[in-house]
mmCIF file of C-alpha atoms in Angstrom:
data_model
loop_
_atom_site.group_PDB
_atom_site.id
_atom_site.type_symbol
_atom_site.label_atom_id
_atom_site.label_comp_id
_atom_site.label_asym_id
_atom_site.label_seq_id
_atom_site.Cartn_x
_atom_site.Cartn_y
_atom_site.Cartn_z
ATOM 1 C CA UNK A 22 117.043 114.103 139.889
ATOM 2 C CA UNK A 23 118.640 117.620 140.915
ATOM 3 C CA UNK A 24 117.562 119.179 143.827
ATOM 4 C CA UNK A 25 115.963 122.539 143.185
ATOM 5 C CA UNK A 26 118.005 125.545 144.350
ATOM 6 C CA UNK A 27 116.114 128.364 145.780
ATOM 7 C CA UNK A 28 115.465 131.186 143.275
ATOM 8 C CA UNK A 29 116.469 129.442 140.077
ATOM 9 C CA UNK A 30 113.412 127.301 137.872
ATOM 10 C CA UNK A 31 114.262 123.840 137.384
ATOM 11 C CA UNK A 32 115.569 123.061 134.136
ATOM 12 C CA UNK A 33 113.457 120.400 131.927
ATOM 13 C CA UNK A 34 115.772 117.646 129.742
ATOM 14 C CA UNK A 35 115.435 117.980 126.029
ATOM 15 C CA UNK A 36 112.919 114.352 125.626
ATOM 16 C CA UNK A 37 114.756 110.969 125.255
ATOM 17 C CA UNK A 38 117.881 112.556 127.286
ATOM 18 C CA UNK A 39 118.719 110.944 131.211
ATOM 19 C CA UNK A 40 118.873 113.430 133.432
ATOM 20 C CA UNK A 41 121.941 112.140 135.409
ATOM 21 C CA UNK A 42 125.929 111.362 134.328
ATOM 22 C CA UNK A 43 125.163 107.371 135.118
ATOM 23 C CA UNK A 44 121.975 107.007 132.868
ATOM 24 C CA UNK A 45 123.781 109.256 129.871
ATOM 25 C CA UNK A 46 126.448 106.704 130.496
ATOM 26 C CA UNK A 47 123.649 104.116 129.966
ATOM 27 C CA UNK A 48 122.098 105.341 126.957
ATOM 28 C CA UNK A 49 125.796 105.541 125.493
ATOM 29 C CA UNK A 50 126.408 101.966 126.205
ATOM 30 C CA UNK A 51 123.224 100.908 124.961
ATOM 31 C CA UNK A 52 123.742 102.788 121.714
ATOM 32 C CA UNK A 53 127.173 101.449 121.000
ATOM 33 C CA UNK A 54 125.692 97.813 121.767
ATOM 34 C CA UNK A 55 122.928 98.438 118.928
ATOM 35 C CA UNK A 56 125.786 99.682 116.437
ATOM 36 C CA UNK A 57 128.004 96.870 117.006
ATOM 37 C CA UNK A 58 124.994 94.508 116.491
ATOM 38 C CA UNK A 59 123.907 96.133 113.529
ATOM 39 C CA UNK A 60 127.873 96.257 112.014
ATOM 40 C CA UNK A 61 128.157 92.421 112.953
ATOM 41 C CA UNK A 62 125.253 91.687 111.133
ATOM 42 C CA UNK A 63 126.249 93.441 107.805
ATOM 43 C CA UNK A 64 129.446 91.940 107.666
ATOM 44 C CA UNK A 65 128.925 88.188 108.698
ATOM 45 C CA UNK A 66 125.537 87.978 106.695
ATOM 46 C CA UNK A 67 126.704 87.976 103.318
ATOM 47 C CA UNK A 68 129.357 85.787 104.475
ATOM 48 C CA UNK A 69 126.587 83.505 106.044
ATOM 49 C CA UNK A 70 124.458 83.276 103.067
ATOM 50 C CA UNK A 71 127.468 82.383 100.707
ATOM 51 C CA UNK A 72 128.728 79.359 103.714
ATOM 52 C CA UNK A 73 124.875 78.225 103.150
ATOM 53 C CA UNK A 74 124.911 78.110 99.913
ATOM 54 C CA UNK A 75 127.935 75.928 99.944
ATOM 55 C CA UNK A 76 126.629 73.829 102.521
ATOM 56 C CA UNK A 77 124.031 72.906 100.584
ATOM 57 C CA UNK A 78 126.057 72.422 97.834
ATOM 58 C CA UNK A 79 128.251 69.871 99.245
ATOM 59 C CA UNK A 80 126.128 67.887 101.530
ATOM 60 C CA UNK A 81 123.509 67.602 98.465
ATOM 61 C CA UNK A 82 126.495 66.807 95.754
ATOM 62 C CA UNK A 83 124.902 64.853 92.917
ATOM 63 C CA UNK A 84 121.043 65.857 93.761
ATOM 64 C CA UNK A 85 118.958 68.757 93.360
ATOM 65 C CA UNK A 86 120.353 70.006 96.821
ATOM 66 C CA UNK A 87 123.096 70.558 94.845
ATOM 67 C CA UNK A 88 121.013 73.685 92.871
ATOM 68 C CA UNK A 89 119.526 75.194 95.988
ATOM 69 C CA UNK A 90 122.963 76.379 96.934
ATOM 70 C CA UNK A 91 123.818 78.516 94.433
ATOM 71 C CA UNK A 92 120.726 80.845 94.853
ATOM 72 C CA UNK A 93 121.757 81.907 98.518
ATOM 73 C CA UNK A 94 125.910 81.877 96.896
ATOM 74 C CA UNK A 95 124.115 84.710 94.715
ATOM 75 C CA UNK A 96 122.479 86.357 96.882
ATOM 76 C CA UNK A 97 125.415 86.788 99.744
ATOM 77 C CA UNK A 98 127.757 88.003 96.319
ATOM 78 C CA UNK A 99 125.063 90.036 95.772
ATOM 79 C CA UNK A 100 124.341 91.903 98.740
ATOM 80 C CA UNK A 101 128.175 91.869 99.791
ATOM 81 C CA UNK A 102 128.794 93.869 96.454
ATOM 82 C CA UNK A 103 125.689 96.632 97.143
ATOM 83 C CA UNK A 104 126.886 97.099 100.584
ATOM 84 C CA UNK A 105 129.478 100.040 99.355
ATOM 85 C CA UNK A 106 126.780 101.262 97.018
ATOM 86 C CA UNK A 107 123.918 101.479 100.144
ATOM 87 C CA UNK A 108 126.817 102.746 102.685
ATOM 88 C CA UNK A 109 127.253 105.559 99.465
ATOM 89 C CA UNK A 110 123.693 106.758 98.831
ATOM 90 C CA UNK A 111 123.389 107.001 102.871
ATOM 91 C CA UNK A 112 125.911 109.593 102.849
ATOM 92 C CA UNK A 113 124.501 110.838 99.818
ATOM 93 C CA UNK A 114 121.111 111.086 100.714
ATOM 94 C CA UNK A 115 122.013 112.945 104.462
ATOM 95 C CA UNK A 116 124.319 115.621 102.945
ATOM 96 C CA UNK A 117 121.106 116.064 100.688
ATOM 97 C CA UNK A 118 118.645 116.403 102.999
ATOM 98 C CA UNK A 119 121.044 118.227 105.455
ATOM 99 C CA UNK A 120 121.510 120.875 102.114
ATOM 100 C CA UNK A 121 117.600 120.985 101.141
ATOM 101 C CA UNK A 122 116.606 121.859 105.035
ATOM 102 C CA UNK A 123 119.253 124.645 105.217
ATOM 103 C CA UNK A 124 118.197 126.278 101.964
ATOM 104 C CA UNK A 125 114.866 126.089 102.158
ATOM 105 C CA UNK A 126 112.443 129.037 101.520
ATOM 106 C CA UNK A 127 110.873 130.120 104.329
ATOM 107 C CA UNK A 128 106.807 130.597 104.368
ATOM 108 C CA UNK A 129 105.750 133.948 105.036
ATOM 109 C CA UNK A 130 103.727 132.536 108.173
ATOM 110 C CA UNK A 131 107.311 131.598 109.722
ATOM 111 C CA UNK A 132 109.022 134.634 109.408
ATOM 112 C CA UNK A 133 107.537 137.478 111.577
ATOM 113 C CA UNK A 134 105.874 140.576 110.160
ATOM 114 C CA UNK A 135 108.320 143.535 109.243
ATOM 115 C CA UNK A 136 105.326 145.766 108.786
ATOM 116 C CA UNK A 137 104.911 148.281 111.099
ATOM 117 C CA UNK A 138 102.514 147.970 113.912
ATOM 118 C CA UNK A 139 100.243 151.057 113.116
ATOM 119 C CA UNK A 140 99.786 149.834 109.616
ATOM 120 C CA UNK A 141 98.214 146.549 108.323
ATOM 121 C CA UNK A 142 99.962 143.961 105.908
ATOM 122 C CA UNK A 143 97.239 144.465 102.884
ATOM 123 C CA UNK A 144 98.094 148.981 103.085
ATOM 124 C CA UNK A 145 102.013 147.487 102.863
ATOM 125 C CA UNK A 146 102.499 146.505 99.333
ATOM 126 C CA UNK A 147 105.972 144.720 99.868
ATOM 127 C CA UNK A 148 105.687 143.049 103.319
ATOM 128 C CA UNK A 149 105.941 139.502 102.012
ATOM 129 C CA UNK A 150 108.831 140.987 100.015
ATOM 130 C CA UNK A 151 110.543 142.685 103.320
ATOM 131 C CA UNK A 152 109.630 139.616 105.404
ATOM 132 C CA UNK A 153 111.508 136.867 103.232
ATOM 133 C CA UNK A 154 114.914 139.806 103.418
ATOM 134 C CA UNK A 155 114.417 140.134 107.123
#
């Protein structure tokens, strides 16, 4: 942790951040690790699914093994072909959300009071008016 210099408050990290160069360096590593995992795991699923499928297809040829394959080849074509479509709607839904928070209305209890201070907010029949311009 810093040492505290004489005159000057100690500044408090925003929550969840390291304090130090080394432990940012941490977190960054550890957050890369979690993305590549996560990647990895979208792209050699599908492709999992689909070698199980025909796996089970050819080591049960002439059975009813034979039939179990071709639900998990569905499935992997399946999700491999929504993957583009979910990636989509992400990017969709945060430009969205990102839009809806910007515009938003603000209450009248966030914004403060443009009344004056010698007069009260029922004498002041605009205030909410003035307060949502302000």
């Amino acid at each position: 942790m810093d040492e505290p210099r004489p005159g000057v408050a100690p500044r408090k990290p925003e929550e969840g951040w390291p304090t130090t160069a080394v432990g940012f360096q941490r977190q960054q590593r550890k957050a890369k690790r979690f993305i590549l995992i996560v990647a990895l795991t979208v792209m050699v699923g599908p492709v999992a699914l689909v070698g199980f499928g025909f796996l089970l297809a050819a080591i049960g040829s002439g059975s009813a093994w034979s039939l179990l394959g071709i639900p998990f080849m569905l499935l992997g074509a399946l999700i491999s072909s929504a993957l583009p479509v979910l990636v989509v709607g992400i990017f969709v839904f945060a430009a969205w959300a990102i839009i809806t928070r910007y515009y938003r209305k603000p209450t009248a209890a966030s914004q403060p009071s443009a009344v004056p201070a010698g007069t009260s907010s029922a004498a002041h029949p605009l205030a909410a008016e003035i307060a949502l311009l302000e």
